[in-house]
Each structure stands twice: as structure tokens, then as C-alpha cells.
Short mmCIF file of C-alpha atoms in Angstrom, two decimals:
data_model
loop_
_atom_site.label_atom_id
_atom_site.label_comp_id
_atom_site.label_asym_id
_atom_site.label_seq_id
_atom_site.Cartn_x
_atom_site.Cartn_y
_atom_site.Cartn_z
CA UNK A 13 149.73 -259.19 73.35
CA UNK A 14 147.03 -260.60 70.83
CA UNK A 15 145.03 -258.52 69.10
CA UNK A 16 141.26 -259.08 70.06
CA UNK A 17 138.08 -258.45 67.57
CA UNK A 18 134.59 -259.09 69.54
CA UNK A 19 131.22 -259.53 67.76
CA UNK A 20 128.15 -257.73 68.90
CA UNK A 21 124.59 -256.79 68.03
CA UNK A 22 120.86 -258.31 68.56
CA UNK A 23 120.08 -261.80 68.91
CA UNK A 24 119.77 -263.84 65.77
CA UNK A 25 121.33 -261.43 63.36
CA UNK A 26 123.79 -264.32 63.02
CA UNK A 27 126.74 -263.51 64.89
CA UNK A 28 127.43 -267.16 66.39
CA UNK A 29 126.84 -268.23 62.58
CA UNK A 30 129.66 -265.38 61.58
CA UNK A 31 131.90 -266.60 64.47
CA UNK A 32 132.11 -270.01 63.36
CA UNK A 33 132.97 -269.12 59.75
CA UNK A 34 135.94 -266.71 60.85
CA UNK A 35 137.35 -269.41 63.22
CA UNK A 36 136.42 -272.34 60.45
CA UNK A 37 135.06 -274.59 63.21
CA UNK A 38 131.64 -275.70 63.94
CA UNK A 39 131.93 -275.71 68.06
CA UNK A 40 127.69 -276.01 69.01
CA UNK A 41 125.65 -272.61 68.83
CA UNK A 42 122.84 -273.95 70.73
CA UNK A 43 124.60 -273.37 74.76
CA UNK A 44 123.87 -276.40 76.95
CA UNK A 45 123.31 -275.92 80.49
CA UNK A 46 125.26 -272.76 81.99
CA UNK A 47 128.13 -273.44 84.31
CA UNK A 48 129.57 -275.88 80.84
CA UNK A 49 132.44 -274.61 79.71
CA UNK A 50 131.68 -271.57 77.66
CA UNK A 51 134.87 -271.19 75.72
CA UNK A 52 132.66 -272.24 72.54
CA UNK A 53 132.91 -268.14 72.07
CA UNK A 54 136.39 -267.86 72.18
CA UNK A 55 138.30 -268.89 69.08
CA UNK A 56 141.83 -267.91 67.24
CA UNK A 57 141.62 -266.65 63.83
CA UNK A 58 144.63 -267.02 61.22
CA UNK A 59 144.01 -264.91 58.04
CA UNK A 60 147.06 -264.11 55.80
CA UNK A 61 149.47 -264.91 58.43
CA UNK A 62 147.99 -262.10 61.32
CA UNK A 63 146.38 -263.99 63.90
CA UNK A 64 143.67 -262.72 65.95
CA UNK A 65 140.99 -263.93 68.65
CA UNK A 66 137.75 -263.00 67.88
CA UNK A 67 135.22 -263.32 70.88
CA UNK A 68 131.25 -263.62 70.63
CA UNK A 69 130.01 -261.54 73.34
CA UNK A 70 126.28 -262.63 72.89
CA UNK A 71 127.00 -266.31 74.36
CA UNK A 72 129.19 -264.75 77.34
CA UNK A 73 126.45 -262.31 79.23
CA UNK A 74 124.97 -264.39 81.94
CA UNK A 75 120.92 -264.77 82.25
CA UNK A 76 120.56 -263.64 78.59
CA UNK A 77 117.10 -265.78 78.58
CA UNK A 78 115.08 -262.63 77.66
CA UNK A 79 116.41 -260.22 75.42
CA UNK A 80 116.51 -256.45 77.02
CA UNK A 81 118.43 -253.72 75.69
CA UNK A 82 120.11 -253.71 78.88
CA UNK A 83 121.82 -256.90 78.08
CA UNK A 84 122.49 -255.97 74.88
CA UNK A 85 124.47 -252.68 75.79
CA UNK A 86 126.32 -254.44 78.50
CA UNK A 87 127.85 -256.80 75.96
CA UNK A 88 128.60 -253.72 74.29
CA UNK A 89 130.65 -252.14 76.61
CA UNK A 90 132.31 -255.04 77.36
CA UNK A 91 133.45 -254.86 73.27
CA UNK A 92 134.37 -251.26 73.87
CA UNK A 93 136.64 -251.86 76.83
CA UNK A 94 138.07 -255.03 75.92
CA UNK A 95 138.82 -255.28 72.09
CA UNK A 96 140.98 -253.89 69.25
CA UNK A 97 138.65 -253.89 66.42
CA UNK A 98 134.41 -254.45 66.86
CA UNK A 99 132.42 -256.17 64.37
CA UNK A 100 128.63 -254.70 64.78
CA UNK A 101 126.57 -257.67 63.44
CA UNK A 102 123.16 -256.60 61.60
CA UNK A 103 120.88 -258.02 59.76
CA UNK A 104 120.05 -257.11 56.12
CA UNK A 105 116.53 -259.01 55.55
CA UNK A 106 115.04 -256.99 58.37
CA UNK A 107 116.87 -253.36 57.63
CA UNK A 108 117.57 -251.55 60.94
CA UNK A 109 115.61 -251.81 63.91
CA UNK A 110 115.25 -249.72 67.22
CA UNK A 111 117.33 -252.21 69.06
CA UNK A 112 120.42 -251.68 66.19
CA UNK A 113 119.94 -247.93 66.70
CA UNK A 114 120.25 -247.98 70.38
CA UNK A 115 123.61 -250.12 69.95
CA UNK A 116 124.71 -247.77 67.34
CA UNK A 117 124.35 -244.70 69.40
CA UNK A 118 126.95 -245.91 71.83
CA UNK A 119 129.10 -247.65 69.28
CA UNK A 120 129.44 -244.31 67.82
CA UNK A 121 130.99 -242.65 71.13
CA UNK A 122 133.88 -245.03 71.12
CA UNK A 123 137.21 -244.17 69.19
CA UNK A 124 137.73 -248.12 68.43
CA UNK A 125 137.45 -249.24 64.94
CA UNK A 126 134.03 -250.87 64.36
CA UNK A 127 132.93 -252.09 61.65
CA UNK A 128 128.88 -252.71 60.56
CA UNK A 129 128.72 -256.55 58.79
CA UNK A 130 125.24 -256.81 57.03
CA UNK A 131 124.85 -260.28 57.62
CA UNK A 132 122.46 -262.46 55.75
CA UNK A 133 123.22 -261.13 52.24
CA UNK A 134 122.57 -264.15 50.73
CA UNK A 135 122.62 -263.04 47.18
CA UNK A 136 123.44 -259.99 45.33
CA UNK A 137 119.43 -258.39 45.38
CA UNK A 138 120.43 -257.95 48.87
CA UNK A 139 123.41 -256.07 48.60
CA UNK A 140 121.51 -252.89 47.82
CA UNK A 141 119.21 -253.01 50.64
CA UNK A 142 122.59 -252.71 52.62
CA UNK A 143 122.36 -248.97 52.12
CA UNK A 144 119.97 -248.09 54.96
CA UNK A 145 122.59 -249.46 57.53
CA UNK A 146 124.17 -245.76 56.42
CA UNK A 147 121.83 -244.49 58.71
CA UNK A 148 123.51 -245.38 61.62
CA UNK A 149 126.47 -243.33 61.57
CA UNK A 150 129.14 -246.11 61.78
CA UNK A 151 130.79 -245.62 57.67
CA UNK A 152 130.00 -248.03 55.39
CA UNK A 153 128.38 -251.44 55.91
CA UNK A 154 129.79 -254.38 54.34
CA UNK A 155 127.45 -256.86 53.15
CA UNK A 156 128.59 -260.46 54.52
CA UNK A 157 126.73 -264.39 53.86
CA UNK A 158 127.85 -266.16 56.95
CA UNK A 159 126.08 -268.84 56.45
CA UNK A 160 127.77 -269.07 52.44
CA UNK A 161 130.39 -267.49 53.56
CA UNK A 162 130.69 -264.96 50.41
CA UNK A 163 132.13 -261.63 51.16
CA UNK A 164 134.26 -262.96 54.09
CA UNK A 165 137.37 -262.50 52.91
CA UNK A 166 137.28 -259.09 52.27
CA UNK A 167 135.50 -258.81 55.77
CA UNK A 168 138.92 -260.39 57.38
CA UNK A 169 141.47 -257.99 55.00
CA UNK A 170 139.51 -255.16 56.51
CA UNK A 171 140.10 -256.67 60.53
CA UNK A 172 143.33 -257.22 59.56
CA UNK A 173 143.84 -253.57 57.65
CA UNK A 174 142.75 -252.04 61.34
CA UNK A 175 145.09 -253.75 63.12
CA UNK A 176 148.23 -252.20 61.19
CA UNK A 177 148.41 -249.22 62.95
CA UNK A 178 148.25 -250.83 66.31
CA UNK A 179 151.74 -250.94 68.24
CA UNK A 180 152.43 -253.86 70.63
CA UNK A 181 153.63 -253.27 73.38
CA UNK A 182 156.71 -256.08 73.54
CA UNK A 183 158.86 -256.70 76.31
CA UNK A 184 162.51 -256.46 74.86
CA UNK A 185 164.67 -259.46 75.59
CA UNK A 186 163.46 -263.17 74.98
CA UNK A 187 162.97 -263.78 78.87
CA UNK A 188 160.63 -266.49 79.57
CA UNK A 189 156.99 -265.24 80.38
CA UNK A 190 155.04 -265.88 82.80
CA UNK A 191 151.33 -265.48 83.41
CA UNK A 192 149.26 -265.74 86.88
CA UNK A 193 146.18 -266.68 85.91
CA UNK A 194 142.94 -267.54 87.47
CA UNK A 195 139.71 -266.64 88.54
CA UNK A 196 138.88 -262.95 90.60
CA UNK A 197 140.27 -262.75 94.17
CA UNK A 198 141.96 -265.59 94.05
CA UNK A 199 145.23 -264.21 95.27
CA UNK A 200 146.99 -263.45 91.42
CA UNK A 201 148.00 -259.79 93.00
CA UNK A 202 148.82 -260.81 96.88
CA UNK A 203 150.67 -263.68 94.98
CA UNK A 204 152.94 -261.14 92.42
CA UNK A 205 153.28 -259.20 95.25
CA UNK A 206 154.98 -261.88 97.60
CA UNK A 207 157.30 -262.44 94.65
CA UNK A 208 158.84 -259.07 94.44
CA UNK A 209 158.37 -258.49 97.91
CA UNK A 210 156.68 -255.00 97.40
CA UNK A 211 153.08 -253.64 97.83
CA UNK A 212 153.41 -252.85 94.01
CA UNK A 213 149.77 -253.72 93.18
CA UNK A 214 146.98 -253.15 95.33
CA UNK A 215 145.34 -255.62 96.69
CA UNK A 216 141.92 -255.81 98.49
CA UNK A 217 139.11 -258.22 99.30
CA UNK A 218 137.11 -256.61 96.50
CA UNK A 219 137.27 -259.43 93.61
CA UNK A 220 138.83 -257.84 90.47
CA UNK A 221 140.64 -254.79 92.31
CA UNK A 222 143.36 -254.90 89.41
CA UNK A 223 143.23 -253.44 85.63
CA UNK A 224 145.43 -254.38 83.34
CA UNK A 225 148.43 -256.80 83.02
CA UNK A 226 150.99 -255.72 84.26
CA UNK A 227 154.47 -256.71 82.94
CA UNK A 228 157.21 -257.31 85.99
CA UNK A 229 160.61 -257.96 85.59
CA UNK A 230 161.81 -260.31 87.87
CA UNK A 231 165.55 -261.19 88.36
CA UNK A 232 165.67 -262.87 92.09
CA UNK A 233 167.50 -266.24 93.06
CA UNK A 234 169.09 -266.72 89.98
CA UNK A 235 165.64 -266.60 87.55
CA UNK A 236 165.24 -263.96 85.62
CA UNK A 237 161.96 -263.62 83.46
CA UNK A 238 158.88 -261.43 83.13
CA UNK A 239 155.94 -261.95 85.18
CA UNK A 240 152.24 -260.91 83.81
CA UNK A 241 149.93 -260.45 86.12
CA UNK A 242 146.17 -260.52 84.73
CA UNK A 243 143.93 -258.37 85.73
CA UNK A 244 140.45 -258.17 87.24
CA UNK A 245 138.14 -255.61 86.23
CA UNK A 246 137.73 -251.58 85.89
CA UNK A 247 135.63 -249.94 88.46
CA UNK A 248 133.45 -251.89 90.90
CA UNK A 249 129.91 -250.08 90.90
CA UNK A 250 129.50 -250.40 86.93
CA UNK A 251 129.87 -253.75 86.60
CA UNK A 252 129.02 -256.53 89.25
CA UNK A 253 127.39 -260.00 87.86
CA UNK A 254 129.78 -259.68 84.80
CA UNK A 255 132.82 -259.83 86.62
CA UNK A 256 133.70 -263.57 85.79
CA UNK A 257 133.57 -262.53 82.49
CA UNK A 258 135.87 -259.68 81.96
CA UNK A 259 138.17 -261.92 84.35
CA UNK A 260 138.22 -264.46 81.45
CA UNK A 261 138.74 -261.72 78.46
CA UNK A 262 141.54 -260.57 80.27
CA UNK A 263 143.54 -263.80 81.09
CA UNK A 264 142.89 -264.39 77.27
CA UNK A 265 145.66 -261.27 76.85
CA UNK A 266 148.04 -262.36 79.11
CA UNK A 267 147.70 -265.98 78.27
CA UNK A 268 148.46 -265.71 74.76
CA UNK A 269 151.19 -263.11 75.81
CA UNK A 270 152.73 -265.71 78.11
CA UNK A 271 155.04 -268.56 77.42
CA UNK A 272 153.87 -270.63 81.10
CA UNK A 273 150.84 -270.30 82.75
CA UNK A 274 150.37 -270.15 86.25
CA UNK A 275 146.38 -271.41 87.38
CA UNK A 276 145.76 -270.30 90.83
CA UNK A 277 142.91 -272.33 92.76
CA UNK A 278 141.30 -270.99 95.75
CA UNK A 279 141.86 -273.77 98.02
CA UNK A 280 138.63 -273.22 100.67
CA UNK A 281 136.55 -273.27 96.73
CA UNK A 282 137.80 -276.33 94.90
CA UNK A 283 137.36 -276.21 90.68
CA UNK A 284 134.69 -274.03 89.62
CA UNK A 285 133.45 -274.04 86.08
CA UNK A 286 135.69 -270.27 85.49
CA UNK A 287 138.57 -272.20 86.44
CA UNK A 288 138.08 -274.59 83.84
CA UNK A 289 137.38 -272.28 81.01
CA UNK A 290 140.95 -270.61 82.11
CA UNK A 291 142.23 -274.10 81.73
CA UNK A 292 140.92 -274.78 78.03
CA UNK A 293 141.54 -271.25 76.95
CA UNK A 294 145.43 -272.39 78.38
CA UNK A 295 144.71 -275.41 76.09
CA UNK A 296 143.57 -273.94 73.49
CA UNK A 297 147.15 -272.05 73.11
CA UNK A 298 149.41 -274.57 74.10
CA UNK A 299 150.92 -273.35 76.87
CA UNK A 300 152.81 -274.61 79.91
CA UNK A 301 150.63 -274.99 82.78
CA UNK A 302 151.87 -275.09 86.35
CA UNK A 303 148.47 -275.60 88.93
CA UNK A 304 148.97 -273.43 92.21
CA UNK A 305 146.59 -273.94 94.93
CA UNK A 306 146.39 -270.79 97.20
CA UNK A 307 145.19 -270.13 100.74
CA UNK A 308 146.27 -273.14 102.02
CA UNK A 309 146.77 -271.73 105.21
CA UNK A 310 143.11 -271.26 105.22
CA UNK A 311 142.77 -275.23 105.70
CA UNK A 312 142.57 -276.97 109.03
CA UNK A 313 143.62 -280.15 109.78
CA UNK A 314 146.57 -280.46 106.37
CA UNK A 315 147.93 -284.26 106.29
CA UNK A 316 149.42 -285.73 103.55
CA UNK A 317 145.99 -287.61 102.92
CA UNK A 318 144.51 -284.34 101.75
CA UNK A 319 146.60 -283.32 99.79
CA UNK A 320 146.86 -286.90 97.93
CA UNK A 321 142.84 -286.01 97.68
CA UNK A 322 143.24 -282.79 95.94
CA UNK A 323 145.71 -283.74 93.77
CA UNK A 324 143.79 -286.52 92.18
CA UNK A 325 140.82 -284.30 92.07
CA UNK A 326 142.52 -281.43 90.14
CA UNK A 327 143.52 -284.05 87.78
CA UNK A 328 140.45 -285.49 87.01
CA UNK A 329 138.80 -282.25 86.25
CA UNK A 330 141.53 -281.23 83.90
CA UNK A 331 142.21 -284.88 82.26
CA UNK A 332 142.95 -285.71 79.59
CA UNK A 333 145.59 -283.30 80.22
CA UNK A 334 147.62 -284.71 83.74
CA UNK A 335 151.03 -284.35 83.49
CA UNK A 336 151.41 -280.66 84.92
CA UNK A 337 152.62 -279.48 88.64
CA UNK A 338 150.56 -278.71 91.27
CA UNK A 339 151.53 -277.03 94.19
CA UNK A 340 150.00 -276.04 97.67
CA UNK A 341 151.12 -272.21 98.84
CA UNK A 342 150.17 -269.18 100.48
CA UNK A 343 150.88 -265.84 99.32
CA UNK A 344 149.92 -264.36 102.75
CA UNK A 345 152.23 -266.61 104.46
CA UNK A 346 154.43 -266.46 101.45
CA UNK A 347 154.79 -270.54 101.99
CA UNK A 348 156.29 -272.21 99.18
CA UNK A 349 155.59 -269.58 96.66
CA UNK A 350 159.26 -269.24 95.39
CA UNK A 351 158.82 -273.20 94.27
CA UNK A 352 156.22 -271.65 92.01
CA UNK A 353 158.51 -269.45 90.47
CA UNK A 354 161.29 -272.58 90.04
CA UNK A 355 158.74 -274.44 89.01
CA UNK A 356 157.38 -272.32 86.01
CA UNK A 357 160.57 -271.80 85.16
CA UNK A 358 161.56 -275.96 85.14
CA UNK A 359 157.86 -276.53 83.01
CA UNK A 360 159.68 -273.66 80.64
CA UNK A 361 162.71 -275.40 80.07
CA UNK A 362 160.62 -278.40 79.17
CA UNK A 363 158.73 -276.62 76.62
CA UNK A 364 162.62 -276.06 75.43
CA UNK A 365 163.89 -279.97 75.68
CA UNK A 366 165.29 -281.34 72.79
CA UNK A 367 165.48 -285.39 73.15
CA UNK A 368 168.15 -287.24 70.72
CA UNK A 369 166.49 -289.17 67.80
CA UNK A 370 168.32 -292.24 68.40
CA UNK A 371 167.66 -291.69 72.22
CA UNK A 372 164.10 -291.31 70.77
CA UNK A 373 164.33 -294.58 68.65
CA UNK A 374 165.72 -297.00 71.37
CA UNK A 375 163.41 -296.66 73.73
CA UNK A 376 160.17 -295.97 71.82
CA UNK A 377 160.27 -298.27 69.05
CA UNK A 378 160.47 -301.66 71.53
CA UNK A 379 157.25 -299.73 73.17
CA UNK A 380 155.80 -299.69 69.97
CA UNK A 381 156.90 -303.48 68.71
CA UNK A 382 155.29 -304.48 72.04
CA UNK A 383 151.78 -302.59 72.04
CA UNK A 384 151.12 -301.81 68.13
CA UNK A 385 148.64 -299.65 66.22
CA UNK A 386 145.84 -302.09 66.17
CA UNK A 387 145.27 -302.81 62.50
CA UNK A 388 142.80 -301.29 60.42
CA UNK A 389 140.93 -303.67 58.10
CA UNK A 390 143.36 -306.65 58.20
CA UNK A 391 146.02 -303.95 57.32
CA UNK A 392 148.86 -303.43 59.93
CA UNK A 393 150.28 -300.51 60.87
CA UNK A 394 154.04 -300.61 61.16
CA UNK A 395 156.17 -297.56 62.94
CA UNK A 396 159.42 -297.28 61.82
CA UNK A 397 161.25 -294.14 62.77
CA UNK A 398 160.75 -291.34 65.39
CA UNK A 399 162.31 -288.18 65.49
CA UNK A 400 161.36 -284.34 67.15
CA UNK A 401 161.06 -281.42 65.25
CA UNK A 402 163.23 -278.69 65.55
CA UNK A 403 162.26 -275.92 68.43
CA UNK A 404 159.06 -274.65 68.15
CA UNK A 405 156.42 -273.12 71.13
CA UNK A 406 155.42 -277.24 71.83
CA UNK A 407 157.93 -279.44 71.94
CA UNK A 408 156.57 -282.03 68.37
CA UNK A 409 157.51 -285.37 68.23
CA UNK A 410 156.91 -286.98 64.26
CA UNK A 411 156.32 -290.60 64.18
CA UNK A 412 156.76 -291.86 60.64
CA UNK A 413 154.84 -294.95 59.36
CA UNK A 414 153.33 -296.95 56.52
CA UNK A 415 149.63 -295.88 57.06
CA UNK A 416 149.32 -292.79 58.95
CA UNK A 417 145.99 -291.96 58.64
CA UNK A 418 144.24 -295.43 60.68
CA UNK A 419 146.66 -294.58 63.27
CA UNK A 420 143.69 -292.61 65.79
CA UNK A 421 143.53 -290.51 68.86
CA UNK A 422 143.64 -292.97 71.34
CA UNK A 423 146.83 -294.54 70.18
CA UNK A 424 148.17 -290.98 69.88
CA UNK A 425 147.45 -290.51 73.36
CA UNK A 426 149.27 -293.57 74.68
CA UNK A 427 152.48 -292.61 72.50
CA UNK A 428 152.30 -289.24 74.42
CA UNK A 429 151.92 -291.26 77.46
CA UNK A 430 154.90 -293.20 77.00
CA UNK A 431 157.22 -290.16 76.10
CA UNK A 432 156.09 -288.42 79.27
CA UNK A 433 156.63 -291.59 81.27
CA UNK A 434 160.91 -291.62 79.97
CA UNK A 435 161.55 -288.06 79.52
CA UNK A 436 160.01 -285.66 82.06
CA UNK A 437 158.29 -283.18 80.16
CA UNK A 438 155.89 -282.00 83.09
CA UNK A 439 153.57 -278.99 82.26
CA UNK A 440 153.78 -278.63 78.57
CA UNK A 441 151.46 -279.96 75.68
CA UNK A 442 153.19 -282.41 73.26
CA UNK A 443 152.49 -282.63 69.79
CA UNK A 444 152.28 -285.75 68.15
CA UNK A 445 152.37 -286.14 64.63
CA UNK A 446 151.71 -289.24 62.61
CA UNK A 447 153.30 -288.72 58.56
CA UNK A 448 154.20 -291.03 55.79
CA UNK A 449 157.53 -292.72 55.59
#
């Protein structure tokens, strides 16, 4: 499984500023509307070949409008239970304040490495005032310009230095993997349960009843492979609103520790906006995706007209992306749920397919003669040879040409198109690459 950092500490000590420098993108700090998707706090991090995800707890915590302590030292605990390494986030210009203290005190209970960034050290003057950060009892403070980004580096050796000592905990052989993912009490456990056919996890009306993933070998029918369940959330009573949230944290493990993703819908909810951050986080990692809409028994009146309905509706929800299964069980009724497992396992192999270059060639390149690149400034683009890269996690398809950088997303997307449409590649991202003859 991935190892996980997580940012805390007050508002506006720059820790949104901090996350976007680690993860080198610019996704928007201002939040729109809640209920968008709020993945813009999730991001991966690659720093001398360790990757990591490093999450920004202050955009997850819902109705964070006004700023109480309470709030604060919930997104704390959340860091506590849920990462490998915490970044506490102060600022320098204003020296420690009562909030910082109070976050301190419980940072300082915890046995997980933490480590205080003085943010906002602009310039070496400030470096000195670092020193009264001492006072809270977390070891040295190192001084940090997000916003410059000087002092980074040796910010991400020191993440990367605390990770070292941390044993993963790998499943031995190189079975496939597969995750159940999806929002809480949406049927992950009844579902993994219906699989092996034993009450192995337990499984109540309580959303989030179940802890961690959970790695199952499963060897039934001729599949073998490992199945990860995610898990919902640690005990009820301390945490209610926030559930959602852990729910995603946790599917973050087990989706980056899976090879195909299984999205569970409730059927009697339609897509909700969780089910859609699941979906880019799935996205995000390139990962097969089969779409399983559960407690279908729950419907009345099924025809074929419904489920036409549905269908198209999933699919516009999660376009651009379409080409992915989706199928209708119940893991009460334990209808159709082995098709899941065949069906992971089919979107696997596809992740696996290897199609001949001069396969490749004769079909694509009439496609190609027939709907071109449009040209770029009286310049046209000609394609001349296509071949796929050797196995990787996404099956990569290189299309070489004169002029590959006018050739833009759209006509990316219809190449894509047209390789789905002649080799069935259902449920896994493609990559397309564009390079110079």
C-alpha cells in the first residue's frame, strides 16, 4: 500500500500553497461550491523515485466556514489515524499562536513522525525567527517558502527519510488485485462476503462498520486473485459527519494497492458527488474500473428500459471516461455477483493485451488517412507509424508523426476512440502518446 503524508495546521498558514508545490500542480485553492468534486486535496508526489500521496486535510472537513479549534483538531485526528508521516504547517511571520499550541499538544501524543514546516520563510532574516516553533515540543522546525519554493527539497528528503523504516505489507505472488470500492454502506462487505461465501467481515446497517482493508485470497471457479476490501471507519460515536471522508482516505489505500477497481453504486441512491471523487481518485491512478450497481433487488418494477436508463446515466456522469462495465447485482441475493468477479478479472487481462504493430498499422492508419489531424497553420500533420509499448500498468499506444506537438486533446481522444472501437479494451485507461518520427 502507498505511503500517505497529510498536511495540517490553522487556516492560512499556507498549507494549500505547500500542497501544490509538493504535487507541482496548480489544481484551484479557492473551493467552489461543496458537493464539487473535492479531490483538488488529493495529489501523488514523486521525489527521487519514492512516490507518495500527500493529502490536505484543511479542504476535506465539511462546514469549515468558521474556524473553531474543534475543526481544527478533527482534521487532526484524521492525520493521526490515517497517515504515515504528518507535516504540521505553521507560520513563521506570525511566530506561534494559541491555536498552533492546541494542535501541538495532541500532535505530540501520537507516535507518527511529524514534522513542523515554518512556512512563509521568504528570505533568510526569517530563518532565525524559526526558533520559537522549538517551543512546541515537536524537534526541530524546518523553515520552508512555499510560495518560492526554497527549502523544499530538503523538506521532501526528510518525508522520504521517514518512510525508510516503514515495512509494506505485500501480498506474495503477482495475483491480480482487486479493490471494492465505494461509498459507506453501500454493500463493499455484504458484497466480499457473498464472494467467499463466509460471514468473514461483519456487516451491519451502521455505514462504515469495517476498519481496514482487508486482503482475501480468493481461488474459486477457476480465478484466483486477491480481493481488498476498503474499509469504512473506526468507532461510530467519535466520528459521525466525517464519515464520507475517512471513507475516501481509505479507498485511496486500497486503490493504489489494487490493480482493478470495483465502484459499487447504491442502486435506490443514484451518483452522489462521493461516488465521483472515488471515480477520479480511480482516474487519477489509472486503474481498471468495473461499475457494480448493488441492491438491485431493492428496485420494483426492473425492465430492460431501466436499466438502458441507468446505464446511460452512469456514463454521463463519469464521461469522458465510458468504456468500462457496468453491472446490476445483489449481494443479499447474491444475483450476478460472480460476473463481477469474471468481469474484473476480463477488464485485468485487458490492462495486460498486447495488440500486434502491424495489426495496429492496418487498421488504424486508413482511420487516420480518412479523418486527419486537422492542420495547424497551413501545416499538415501526417501519421505514419503506430506501435504499443511494451507492458506497463496502462496498456500505451505511441503514434509517431511529423509534428507532434499541434496534434491536441481532442484528436487524442478520437484515436483512443477508435482503438477501443477494434480491440476491446473495456475498463482500462489507454495511454496515448504522440512523438517525433
Amino acid at each position: 500500500m502507498g505511503n500517505v503524508v497529510a498536511i495540517v495546521g490553522r487556516p492560512n498558514v499556507g498549507k494549500s500553497t505547500l500542497f501544490n508545490r509538493l504535487t507541482q500542480t496548480r489544481q484551484a485553492i479557492v473551493d467552489e461550491d461543496a458537493g464539487t468534486t473535492r479531490d483538488r486535496h488529493y495529489g501523488k508526489v514523486d521525489w527521487c523515485g519514492q512516490e507518495f500521496s500527500l493529502i490536505d486535510t484543511g479542504g476535506w472537513v465539511v462546514n469549515s466556514d468558521d474556524v473553531f479549534e474543534e475543526e481544527i483538531n478533527k482534521q487532526v485526528q484524521i492525520a493521526i489515524e490515517e497517515a504515515d508521516v504528518i507535516l504540521f504547517v505553521v507560520d513563521v511571520t506570525n511566530g506561534a499562536t494559541d491555536l498552533d499550541d492546541g494542535v501541538a499538544s495532541i500532535l505530540r501524543r501520537t507516535h507518527k513522525p511529524r514534522i513542523v514546516v515554518a512556512n512563509k520563510a521568504d528570505n533568510y532574516e526569517w530563518h532565525t525567527s524559526s526558533a520559537e516553533f522549538y517551543s512546541l515540543g515537536l524537534g526541530d522546525p524546518m523553515c520552508v517558502s512555499a510560495v518560492n519554493g526554497s527549502c523544499t527539497g530538503d523538506l521532501l528528503d526528510k518525508i522520504v527519510s521517514l518512510f525508510a523504516g516503514k515495512q509494506s505489507e505485500e501480498t506474495e505472488e503477482e495475483l491480480p488485485r482487486i479493490a471494492i470500492v465505494g461509498r459507506p454502506n453501500v454493500g463493499k462487505s455484504s458484497l466480499v462476503n457473498a464472494f467467499i461465501g463466509e460471514e468473514r467481515h461483519i456487516v451491519t446497517d451502521i455505514a462504515g462498520t469495517t476498519r481496514d482493508s482487508i486482503y482475501t485470497k480468493y481461488d474459486k471457479f477457476g480465478l484466483d486473485f486477491y480481493l481488498v476490501d476498503t474499509a469504512g471507519i473506526r468507532k461510530k460515536g467519535k466520528v459521525n459527519e466525517d464519515l464520507e471522508y475517512y471513507s475516501v482516505i481509505r479507498s485511496i489505500r486500497a486503490i493504489e494497492g489494487a490493480d482493478v477497481c470495483v465502484l459499487m453504486l447504491d442502486a435506490t441512491r443514484g451518483i452522489e458527488s462521493q461516488d465521483l471523487n472515488i471515480f477520479s481518485i480511480i482516474q487519477k491512478n489509472r486503474k481498471g474500473l468495473v461499475v457494480c450497481v448493488n441492491k438491485w433487488d431493492l428496485i420494483e418494477d426492473k425492465n430492460q428500459q431501466l436499466i438502458n436508463d441507468y446505464t446511460d446515466a452512469i456514463r454521463e456522469r463519469l464521461a469522458p471516461f465510458t468504456d468500462f462495465p457496468i453491472l446490476f447485482v445483489s449481494a443479499l441475493t447474491k444475483q450476478r455477483i460472480l460476473k463481477v468477479l469474471e468481469t474484473a478479472k476480463l477488464v485485468y487481462d485487458n490492462r495486460l493485451k498486447r495488440v500486434p504493430t502491424a495489426q495496429l498499422n492496418e487498421v488504424m492508419l486508413p482511420v487516420i488517412e480518412k479523418t486527419p489531424p486537422p492542420s495547424w497553420k497551413g501545416k499538415y500533420i501526417k501519421i505514419k507509424y503506430i506501435t504499443q509499448l511494451p507492458a506497463g500498468r496502462v496498456p500505451s499506444f505511441v503514434f509517431f508523426c511529423n509534428l507532434p506537438q499541434w496534434v491536441k486533446e481532442p484528436y487524442k481522444r478520437f484515436l483512443e476512440n477508435q482503438i477501443r472501437k477494434n480491440w476491446d479494451l473495456s475498463g482500462t485507461p489507454i495511454n496515448i502518446f504522440i512523438r517525433e518520427k
